[in-house]
Amino acid sequence: MSDHAQALFDGIRQGDRGALARGITLVESTRADHQQKARELVSACAGAGRGTRRALRIGLTGTPGVGKSTFIEAFGMLLLSKGHRVSVLAVDPSSARSGGSILGDKTRMQDLSVAAGAYVRPSPSRGSLGGVARNTLDSIILTEAGGYDICLVETVGVGQSETMVADMVDMFVLLLQPGSGDELQGVKRGIMELADLVVINKADGALAVPAKLTRIEIMNALHLMIPRRSSWSPKVVRASAITGYNLDRVWETVELYFTKLRESGEWDALRAAQQEKWMWREVSNLLLARLNRDPQVRLLAQTLEADVIGGAVPPGIAAEQIVDRFLSSARRQT
Ligand code: GDP
């Protein structure tokens, strides 16, 4: 392992949040030399986690304004009070479009972000959504090596990022608010199907009563869906991130979920399936990255792109030529 990766690894293991932040930045970098070091660091961190108690990876989603930041802040503080160490990562599809970040613009989780025992990562600011989500699993592994035993991964609930996040966490939590159960508050049916737990947030004040009705509506909707897990049927809990109402109940439900999954062996199976899926995803990422760097391919691609746009060459034929050129160029290099 390079000195750089080793130093970061040592820092992360010692609980140095600065080292963890620098490690995640390395993981998010697109530079080839950074990626090499990042791979070393991630494998070292993955190895360090082996044999220790497995961390809980929990995805959390909901449309903007539903109260995700407020909820994570309150829930995270509750977890700290129970002796857990909590990391918070965010997958933010807005960065795919603008290079900026809507989540990063506001001061988020003021107490949690400075609390000992917590690490709150500002939103990623990288180019592609695929890249963001891909890095997120590596970032999760880094935080686990840092001793964070609960990792919350937040997404904004509007894009395809949910499915990607669902593929890298153990439990998926959907946040809704009271009312408008009919159109499911703009949440796509596909996202509902991913939920292991639905939290009806803002169940306080004037919204306390409507929250009961929403809970029943959501339970009915969930009953009509095919369960994702054999050892668990999705639950719906009313809570308030502001008053703290039922946050304990949410945690009990999370604990029960993991107990069921652990006892049934489904957790092991889930992780194994994720690992396998991830390996193949990495294979395509790596291949594509190498292909994009190949000067021979670049040269050919320039002409072919123009040909395809102009209609002179069908896209399928062009793709085949590009791959063939890459393979022959790779063969020459070995
Ligand atoms: P996000 O966009 O999903 O991260 O939502 P925020 O956490 O920024 O919250 C959006 C708004 O909802 C803010 O004005 C919060 O104060 C408010 N909010 C969040 N949680 C609750 C809650 O439990 N009860 C009430 N009444 N308001 C809440």
Tab-separated table of C-alpha atoms and ligand atoms in Angstrom:
chain	number	residue	atom	x	y	z
A	1	MET	CA	0.000	0.000	0.000
A	2	SER	CA	1.262	3.511	-0.764
A	3	ASP	CA	2.385	5.716	2.154
A	4	HIS	CA	-0.490	8.059	1.458
A	5	ALA	CA	-3.133	5.336	1.668
A	6	GLN	CA	-1.429	3.828	4.722
A	7	ALA	CA	-1.423	7.174	6.559
A	8	LEU	CA	-5.095	7.690	5.792
A	9	PHE	CA	-5.889	4.153	6.891
A	10	ASP	CA	-4.079	4.601	10.206
A	11	GLY	CA	-5.827	7.920	10.774
A	12	ILE	CA	-9.247	6.470	10.001
A	13	ARG	CA	-8.649	3.522	12.337
A	14	GLN	CA	-7.657	5.910	15.111
A	15	GLY	CA	-10.957	7.742	14.692
A	16	ASP	CA	-9.475	10.849	13.103
A	17	ARG	CA	-12.405	12.542	11.342
A	18	GLY	CA	-10.061	14.645	9.203
A	19	ALA	CA	-8.418	11.496	7.856
A	20	LEU	CA	-11.853	10.009	7.179
A	21	ALA	CA	-12.894	13.153	5.290
A	22	ARG	CA	-9.686	13.089	3.230
A	23	GLY	CA	-10.153	9.384	2.560
A	24	ILE	CA	-13.661	9.931	1.230
A	25	THR	CA	-12.422	12.803	-0.933
A	26	LEU	CA	-9.820	10.424	-2.350
A	27	VAL	CA	-12.510	7.837	-3.040
A	28	GLU	CA	-14.597	10.451	-4.851
A	29	SER	CA	-11.720	11.633	-7.019
A	30	THR	CA	-11.745	10.742	-10.703
A	31	ARG	CA	-7.964	10.972	-11.138
A	32	ALA	CA	-6.436	7.631	-12.066
A	33	ASP	CA	-3.639	7.840	-9.457
A	34	HIS	CA	-6.202	8.780	-6.803
A	35	GLN	CA	-8.390	5.874	-7.795
A	36	GLN	CA	-5.490	3.471	-7.391
A	37	LYS	CA	-4.796	4.753	-3.869
A	38	ALA	CA	-8.502	4.763	-3.120
A	39	ARG	CA	-8.723	1.098	-4.034
A	40	GLU	CA	-5.842	0.300	-1.681
A	41	LEU	CA	-7.479	2.268	1.088
A	42	VAL	CA	-10.908	0.713	0.567
A	43	SER	CA	-9.534	-2.843	0.550
A	44	ALA	CA	-7.566	-2.162	3.731
A	45	CYS	CA	-10.686	-0.722	5.358
A	46	ALA	CA	-12.870	-3.599	4.186
A	47	GLY	CA	-10.326	-6.032	5.650
A	48	ALA	CA	-10.263	-4.144	8.942
A	49	GLY	CA	-14.005	-4.546	9.316
A	50	ARG	CA	-13.877	-8.309	8.948
A	51	GLY	CA	-14.483	-10.239	12.134
A	52	THR	CA	-16.005	-7.264	13.920
A	53	ARG	CA	-19.701	-6.735	14.447
A	54	ARG	CA	-21.333	-5.743	11.208
A	55	ALA	CA	-22.429	-2.120	10.918
A	56	LEU	CA	-26.031	-1.271	10.081
A	57	ARG	CA	-26.339	0.385	6.693
A	58	ILE	CA	-29.594	2.295	6.465
A	59	GLY	CA	-30.815	4.226	3.447
A	60	LEU	CA	-33.220	7.080	4.000
A	61	THR	CA	-35.238	8.842	1.381
A	62	GLY	CA	-38.123	11.267	0.975
A	63	THR	CA	-39.045	14.248	-1.152
A	64	PRO	CA	-37.425	17.601	-0.298
A	65	GLY	CA	-39.157	19.268	2.629
A	66	VAL	CA	-40.435	16.068	4.229
A	67	GLY	CA	-37.932	16.550	7.052
A	68	LYS	CA	-34.982	14.287	6.260
A	69	SER	CA	-32.300	16.587	7.674
A	70	THR	CA	-34.335	17.307	10.784
A	71	PHE	CA	-35.119	13.627	11.240
A	72	ILE	CA	-31.526	12.453	10.773
A	73	GLU	CA	-30.356	15.115	13.202
A	74	ALA	CA	-32.839	14.018	15.897
A	75	PHE	CA	-32.574	10.298	15.214
A	76	GLY	CA	-28.788	10.474	15.018
A	77	MET	CA	-28.617	12.208	18.405
A	78	LEU	CA	-30.849	9.484	19.852
A	79	LEU	CA	-28.522	6.806	18.497
A	80	LEU	CA	-25.507	8.565	20.012
A	81	SER	CA	-27.278	8.644	23.373
A	82	LYS	CA	-27.631	4.875	23.095
A	83	GLY	CA	-23.902	4.506	22.673
A	84	HIS	CA	-23.778	4.107	18.904
A	85	ARG	CA	-21.451	5.899	16.556
A	86	VAL	CA	-23.226	7.317	13.534
A	87	SER	CA	-22.069	8.362	10.114
A	88	VAL	CA	-24.245	10.243	7.647
A	89	LEU	CA	-23.590	10.229	3.926
A	90	ALA	CA	-25.708	11.816	1.237
A	91	VAL	CA	-26.321	10.873	-2.358
A	92	ASP	CA	-27.501	13.961	-4.094
A	93	PRO	CA	-28.666	13.632	-7.695
A	94	SER	CA	-28.668	17.414	-8.127
A	95	SER	CA	-24.894	17.254	-8.331
A	96	ALA	CA	-25.295	15.164	-11.458
A	97	ARG	CA	-26.987	18.066	-13.173
A	98	SER	CA	-25.421	21.208	-11.796
A	99	GLY	CA	-22.169	20.156	-10.221
A	100	GLY	CA	-23.565	21.945	-7.183
A	101	SER	CA	-25.545	20.525	-4.367
A	102	ILE	CA	-28.906	21.419	-2.925
A	103	LEU	CA	-28.261	19.470	0.243
A	104	GLY	CA	-24.950	21.131	0.835
A	105	ASP	CA	-26.319	24.632	0.568
A	106	LYS	CA	-27.978	24.724	3.935
A	107	THR	CA	-26.359	24.231	7.278
A	108	ARG	CA	-27.488	20.751	8.083
A	109	MET	CA	-27.596	18.748	11.268
A	110	GLN	CA	-25.961	21.379	13.410
A	111	ASP	CA	-25.783	19.316	16.606
A	112	LEU	CA	-25.026	15.986	15.002
A	113	SER	CA	-22.272	17.296	12.756
A	114	VAL	CA	-20.221	18.509	15.729
A	115	ALA	CA	-21.141	15.721	18.170
A	116	ALA	CA	-18.417	13.319	19.251
A	117	GLY	CA	-19.232	9.916	17.835
A	118	ALA	CA	-20.817	11.258	14.673
A	119	TYR	CA	-19.460	11.979	11.245
A	120	VAL	CA	-21.620	13.960	8.829
A	121	ARG	CA	-20.295	14.103	5.324
A	122	PRO	CA	-21.360	17.096	3.273
A	123	SER	CA	-23.049	16.141	0.009
A	124	PRO	CA	-20.905	14.828	-2.801
A	125	SER	CA	-20.156	17.331	-5.517
A	126	ARG	CA	-19.020	14.993	-8.235
A	127	GLY	CA	-20.086	14.725	-11.824
A	128	SER	CA	-22.222	11.719	-12.530
A	129	LEU	CA	-24.929	10.105	-10.478
A	130	GLY	CA	-23.417	6.689	-11.095
A	131	GLY	CA	-20.138	7.971	-9.778
A	132	VAL	CA	-21.704	9.421	-6.685
A	133	ALA	CA	-23.523	6.245	-5.805
A	134	ARG	CA	-20.559	4.061	-6.646
A	135	ASN	CA	-18.349	6.031	-4.317
A	136	THR	CA	-20.940	5.905	-1.616
A	137	LEU	CA	-20.388	2.217	-0.937
A	138	ASP	CA	-16.653	2.831	-0.645
A	139	SER	CA	-17.368	5.749	1.671
A	140	ILE	CA	-19.603	3.523	3.810
A	141	ILE	CA	-16.740	1.035	4.129
A	142	LEU	CA	-14.376	3.824	5.185
A	143	THR	CA	-16.723	5.068	7.897
A	144	GLU	CA	-17.161	1.503	9.169
A	145	ALA	CA	-13.408	1.123	9.493
A	146	GLY	CA	-13.540	4.353	11.510
A	147	GLY	CA	-15.750	2.576	14.029
A	148	TYR	CA	-19.106	4.029	12.999
A	149	ASP	CA	-21.542	1.192	13.577
A	150	ILE	CA	-24.581	2.841	12.031
A	151	CYS	CA	-24.382	4.434	8.638
A	152	LEU	CA	-27.271	6.543	7.369
A	153	VAL	CA	-27.297	7.195	3.640
A	154	GLU	CA	-29.643	9.965	2.590
A	155	THR	CA	-31.071	10.578	-0.872
A	156	VAL	CA	-33.590	13.167	-2.002
A	157	GLY	CA	-36.186	10.758	-3.275
A	158	VAL	CA	-36.643	12.011	-6.774
A	159	GLY	CA	-34.293	10.097	-9.016
A	160	GLN	CA	-32.812	6.721	-9.750
A	161	SER	CA	-30.398	7.197	-6.877
A	162	GLU	CA	-32.859	5.360	-4.609
A	163	THR	CA	-32.469	2.063	-6.391
A	164	MET	CA	-28.697	2.381	-6.303
A	165	VAL	CA	-28.723	3.228	-2.626
A	166	ALA	CA	-31.139	0.377	-1.946
A	167	ASP	CA	-28.537	-1.906	-3.498
A	168	MET	CA	-25.875	-0.922	-0.998
A	169	VAL	CA	-27.780	-0.671	2.273
A	170	ASP	CA	-29.367	-3.302	4.511
A	171	MET	CA	-32.540	-1.405	5.245
A	172	PHE	CA	-34.426	1.229	3.344
A	173	VAL	CA	-36.489	3.863	5.146
A	174	LEU	CA	-38.990	6.119	3.380
A	175	LEU	CA	-40.041	9.371	5.007
A	176	LEU	CA	-43.503	10.716	4.242
A	177	GLN	CA	-45.599	13.420	5.828
A	178	PRO	CA	-49.269	13.446	6.853
A	179	GLY	CA	-51.851	13.977	4.139
A	180	SER	CA	-52.111	13.443	0.405
A	181	GLY	CA	-51.906	9.683	0.700
A	182	ASP	CA	-53.677	9.292	-2.628
A	183	GLU	CA	-50.942	10.266	-4.998
A	184	LEU	CA	-48.362	9.090	-2.465
A	185	GLN	CA	-46.870	12.541	-2.212
A	186	GLY	CA	-45.031	12.371	-5.470
A	187	VAL	CA	-43.141	9.290	-4.345
A	188	LYS	CA	-42.965	6.761	-7.105
A	189	ARG	CA	-44.481	3.356	-6.584
A	190	GLY	CA	-41.079	1.816	-7.235
A	191	ILE	CA	-39.658	3.674	-4.263
A	192	MET	CA	-42.536	2.576	-2.026
A	193	GLU	CA	-41.710	-0.995	-2.958
A	194	LEU	CA	-38.166	-0.544	-1.700
A	195	ALA	CA	-39.264	0.573	1.762
A	196	ASP	CA	-38.680	-1.705	4.741
A	197	LEU	CA	-39.979	1.018	7.007
A	198	VAL	CA	-42.121	4.051	6.283
A	199	VAL	CA	-41.931	6.894	8.786
A	200	ILE	CA	-44.801	9.372	8.716
A	201	ASN	CA	-42.850	12.384	9.930
A	202	LYS	CA	-44.344	15.612	11.320
A	203	ALA	CA	-46.918	13.650	13.364
A	204	ASP	CA	-47.224	16.576	15.761
A	205	GLY	CA	-49.533	19.535	16.416
A	206	ALA	CA	-52.288	19.915	13.844
A	207	LEU	CA	-50.785	17.103	11.770
A	208	ALA	CA	-50.978	14.493	14.561
A	209	VAL	CA	-54.496	13.340	13.600
A	210	PRO	CA	-54.040	13.384	9.799
A	211	ALA	CA	-50.875	11.332	10.371
A	212	LYS	CA	-53.014	8.467	11.714
A	213	LEU	CA	-55.072	8.390	8.546
A	214	THR	CA	-51.979	8.584	6.358
A	215	ARG	CA	-50.496	5.655	8.266
A	216	ILE	CA	-53.553	3.514	7.488
A	217	GLU	CA	-53.503	4.533	3.833
A	218	ILE	CA	-49.837	3.680	3.509
A	219	MET	CA	-50.311	0.346	5.268
A	220	ASN	CA	-53.074	-0.489	2.817
A	221	ALA	CA	-50.872	0.474	-0.107
A	222	LEU	CA	-48.014	-1.655	1.235
A	223	HIS	CA	-50.291	-4.671	1.660
A	224	LEU	CA	-50.859	-4.681	-2.070
A	225	MET	CA	-47.161	-4.888	-2.829
A	226	ILE	CA	-44.992	-7.945	-3.062
A	227	PRO	CA	-42.767	-8.079	0.052
A	228	ARG	CA	-39.054	-7.716	-0.661
A	229	ARG	CA	-37.940	-9.768	2.330
A	230	SER	CA	-39.137	-13.156	3.404
A	231	SER	CA	-38.485	-12.478	7.089
A	232	TRP	CA	-40.001	-9.001	7.245
A	233	SER	CA	-43.076	-7.143	6.161
A	234	PRO	CA	-42.731	-3.353	5.925
A	235	LYS	CA	-43.889	-1.311	8.918
A	236	VAL	CA	-45.348	2.185	9.121
A	237	VAL	CA	-44.540	4.364	12.147
A	238	ARG	CA	-45.733	7.887	12.919
A	239	ALA	CA	-43.053	10.123	14.391
A	240	SER	CA	-41.955	13.712	14.827
A	241	ALA	CA	-38.410	14.847	14.262
A	242	ILE	CA	-39.239	18.134	15.995
A	243	THR	CA	-40.874	16.871	19.202
A	244	GLY	CA	-39.032	13.551	19.258
A	245	TYR	CA	-42.349	11.670	19.367
A	246	ASN	CA	-41.912	7.961	18.575
A	247	LEU	CA	-38.246	8.215	17.574
A	248	ASP	CA	-37.652	5.452	20.105
A	249	ARG	CA	-40.308	3.434	18.346
A	250	VAL	CA	-38.528	3.957	15.031
A	251	TRP	CA	-35.301	2.676	16.570
A	252	GLU	CA	-37.067	-0.352	18.097
A	253	THR	CA	-38.465	-1.158	14.663
A	254	VAL	CA	-35.020	-0.868	13.097
A	255	GLU	CA	-33.596	-3.182	15.763
A	256	LEU	CA	-36.402	-5.677	15.252
A	257	TYR	CA	-35.808	-5.598	11.514
A	258	PHE	CA	-32.147	-6.440	11.929
A	259	THR	CA	-32.916	-9.158	14.482
A	260	LYS	CA	-35.313	-10.804	12.033
A	261	LEU	CA	-32.876	-10.545	9.154
A	262	ARG	CA	-30.000	-11.845	11.246
A	263	GLU	CA	-31.978	-14.806	12.592
A	264	SER	CA	-33.314	-15.835	9.209
A	265	GLY	CA	-29.916	-15.613	7.513
A	266	GLU	CA	-31.390	-13.102	5.103
A	267	TRP	CA	-28.879	-10.438	6.116
A	268	ASP	CA	-25.947	-12.646	5.100
A	269	ALA	CA	-27.646	-13.497	1.832
A	270	LEU	CA	-28.375	-9.838	1.172
A	271	ARG	CA	-24.779	-8.780	1.729
A	272	ALA	CA	-23.489	-11.626	-0.408
A	273	ALA	CA	-25.799	-10.702	-3.278
A	274	GLN	CA	-24.766	-7.054	-2.974
A	275	GLN	CA	-21.083	-7.978	-3.075
A	276	GLU	CA	-21.578	-9.987	-6.231
A	277	LYS	CA	-23.607	-7.286	-7.925
A	278	TRP	CA	-21.019	-4.752	-6.893
A	279	MET	CA	-18.169	-6.741	-8.332
A	280	TRP	CA	-19.806	-6.779	-11.757
A	281	ARG	CA	-20.664	-3.126	-11.532
A	282	GLU	CA	-17.015	-2.418	-10.747
A	283	VAL	CA	-15.960	-4.547	-13.701
A	284	SER	CA	-17.985	-2.384	-16.063
A	285	ASN	CA	-16.790	0.812	-14.403
A	286	LEU	CA	-13.158	-0.213	-14.638
A	287	LEU	CA	-13.467	-1.393	-18.214
A	288	LEU	CA	-15.173	1.795	-19.237
A	289	ALA	CA	-12.612	3.960	-17.459
A	290	ARG	CA	-9.738	2.136	-19.182
A	291	LEU	CA	-11.466	2.253	-22.512
A	292	ASN	CA	-12.019	5.991	-22.172
A	293	ARG	CA	-8.338	6.538	-21.397
A	294	ASP	CA	-7.058	4.540	-24.369
A	295	PRO	CA	-5.589	6.948	-26.971
A	296	GLN	CA	-6.344	4.543	-29.853
A	297	VAL	CA	-9.962	4.348	-28.804
A	298	ARG	CA	-10.214	8.105	-28.426
A	299	LEU	CA	-8.916	8.642	-31.911
A	300	LEU	CA	-11.344	6.193	-33.430
A	301	ALA	CA	-14.230	7.447	-31.301
A	302	GLN	CA	-13.845	10.970	-32.648
A	303	THR	CA	-14.455	9.861	-36.233
A	304	LEU	CA	-17.090	7.330	-35.288
A	305	GLU	CA	-19.078	9.776	-33.190
A	306	ALA	CA	-19.354	12.087	-36.179
A	307	ASP	CA	-20.297	9.154	-38.420
A	308	VAL	CA	-23.000	8.010	-36.020
A	309	ILE	CA	-24.418	11.504	-35.607
A	310	GLY	CA	-24.427	11.968	-39.374
A	311	GLY	CA	-26.137	8.609	-39.848
A	312	ALA	CA	-23.285	7.120	-41.871
A	313	VAL	CA	-22.632	4.307	-39.370
A	314	PRO	CA	-25.255	2.581	-37.202
A	315	PRO	CA	-24.528	2.945	-33.437
A	316	GLY	CA	-24.275	-0.812	-32.898
A	317	ILE	CA	-21.577	-1.203	-35.558
A	318	ALA	CA	-19.673	1.778	-34.160
A	319	ALA	CA	-19.827	0.316	-30.641
A	320	GLU	CA	-18.426	-2.974	-31.867
A	321	GLN	CA	-15.563	-1.227	-33.640
A	322	ILE	CA	-14.725	0.761	-30.522
A	323	VAL	CA	-14.653	-2.334	-28.331
A	324	ASP	CA	-12.569	-4.240	-30.900
A	325	ARG	CA	-10.098	-1.374	-31.109
A	326	PHE	CA	-9.844	-1.296	-27.328
A	327	LEU	CA	-9.229	-5.028	-27.090
A	328	SER	CA	-6.520	-5.036	-29.733
A	329	SER	CA	-4.870	-2.005	-28.197
A	330	ALA	CA	-5.010	-3.654	-24.755
A	331	ARG	CA	-3.523	-6.866	-26.191
A	332	ARG	CA	-0.598	-4.947	-27.661
A	333	GLN	CA	0.096	-3.381	-24.267
A	334	THR	CA	0.395	-6.703	-22.437
B	1	GDP	P1	-35.564	17.848	3.982
B	1	GDP	O1	-35.597	18.738	2.787
B	1	GDP	O2	-36.304	16.575	3.738
B	1	GDP	O3	-34.174	17.607	4.509
B	1	GDP	O4	-36.412	18.591	5.115
B	1	GDP	P2	-35.911	19.481	6.350
B	1	GDP	O5	-35.340	18.641	7.424
B	1	GDP	O6	-35.089	20.596	5.839
B	1	GDP	O7	-37.327	20.017	6.887
B	1	GDP	C1	-38.218	20.746	6.060
B	1	GDP	C2	-39.152	21.558	6.955
B	1	GDP	O8	-39.992	20.687	7.706
B	1	GDP	C3	-38.413	22.417	7.964
B	1	GDP	O9	-39.079	23.653	8.071
B	1	GDP	C4	-38.527	21.630	9.249
B	1	GDP	O10	-38.503	22.442	10.383
B	1	GDP	C5	-39.880	20.967	9.087
B	1	GDP	N1	-39.940	19.713	9.857
B	1	GDP	C6	-39.053	18.696	9.812
B	1	GDP	N2	-39.422	17.709	10.654
B	1	GDP	C7	-40.584	18.115	11.237
B	1	GDP	C8	-41.467	17.533	12.207
B	1	GDP	O11	-41.276	16.427	12.720
B	1	GDP	N3	-42.573	18.258	12.546
B	1	GDP	C9	-42.839	19.485	11.993
B	1	GDP	N4	-43.932	20.101	12.387
B	1	GDP	N5	-42.032	20.062	11.095
B	1	GDP	C10	-40.910	19.389	10.714
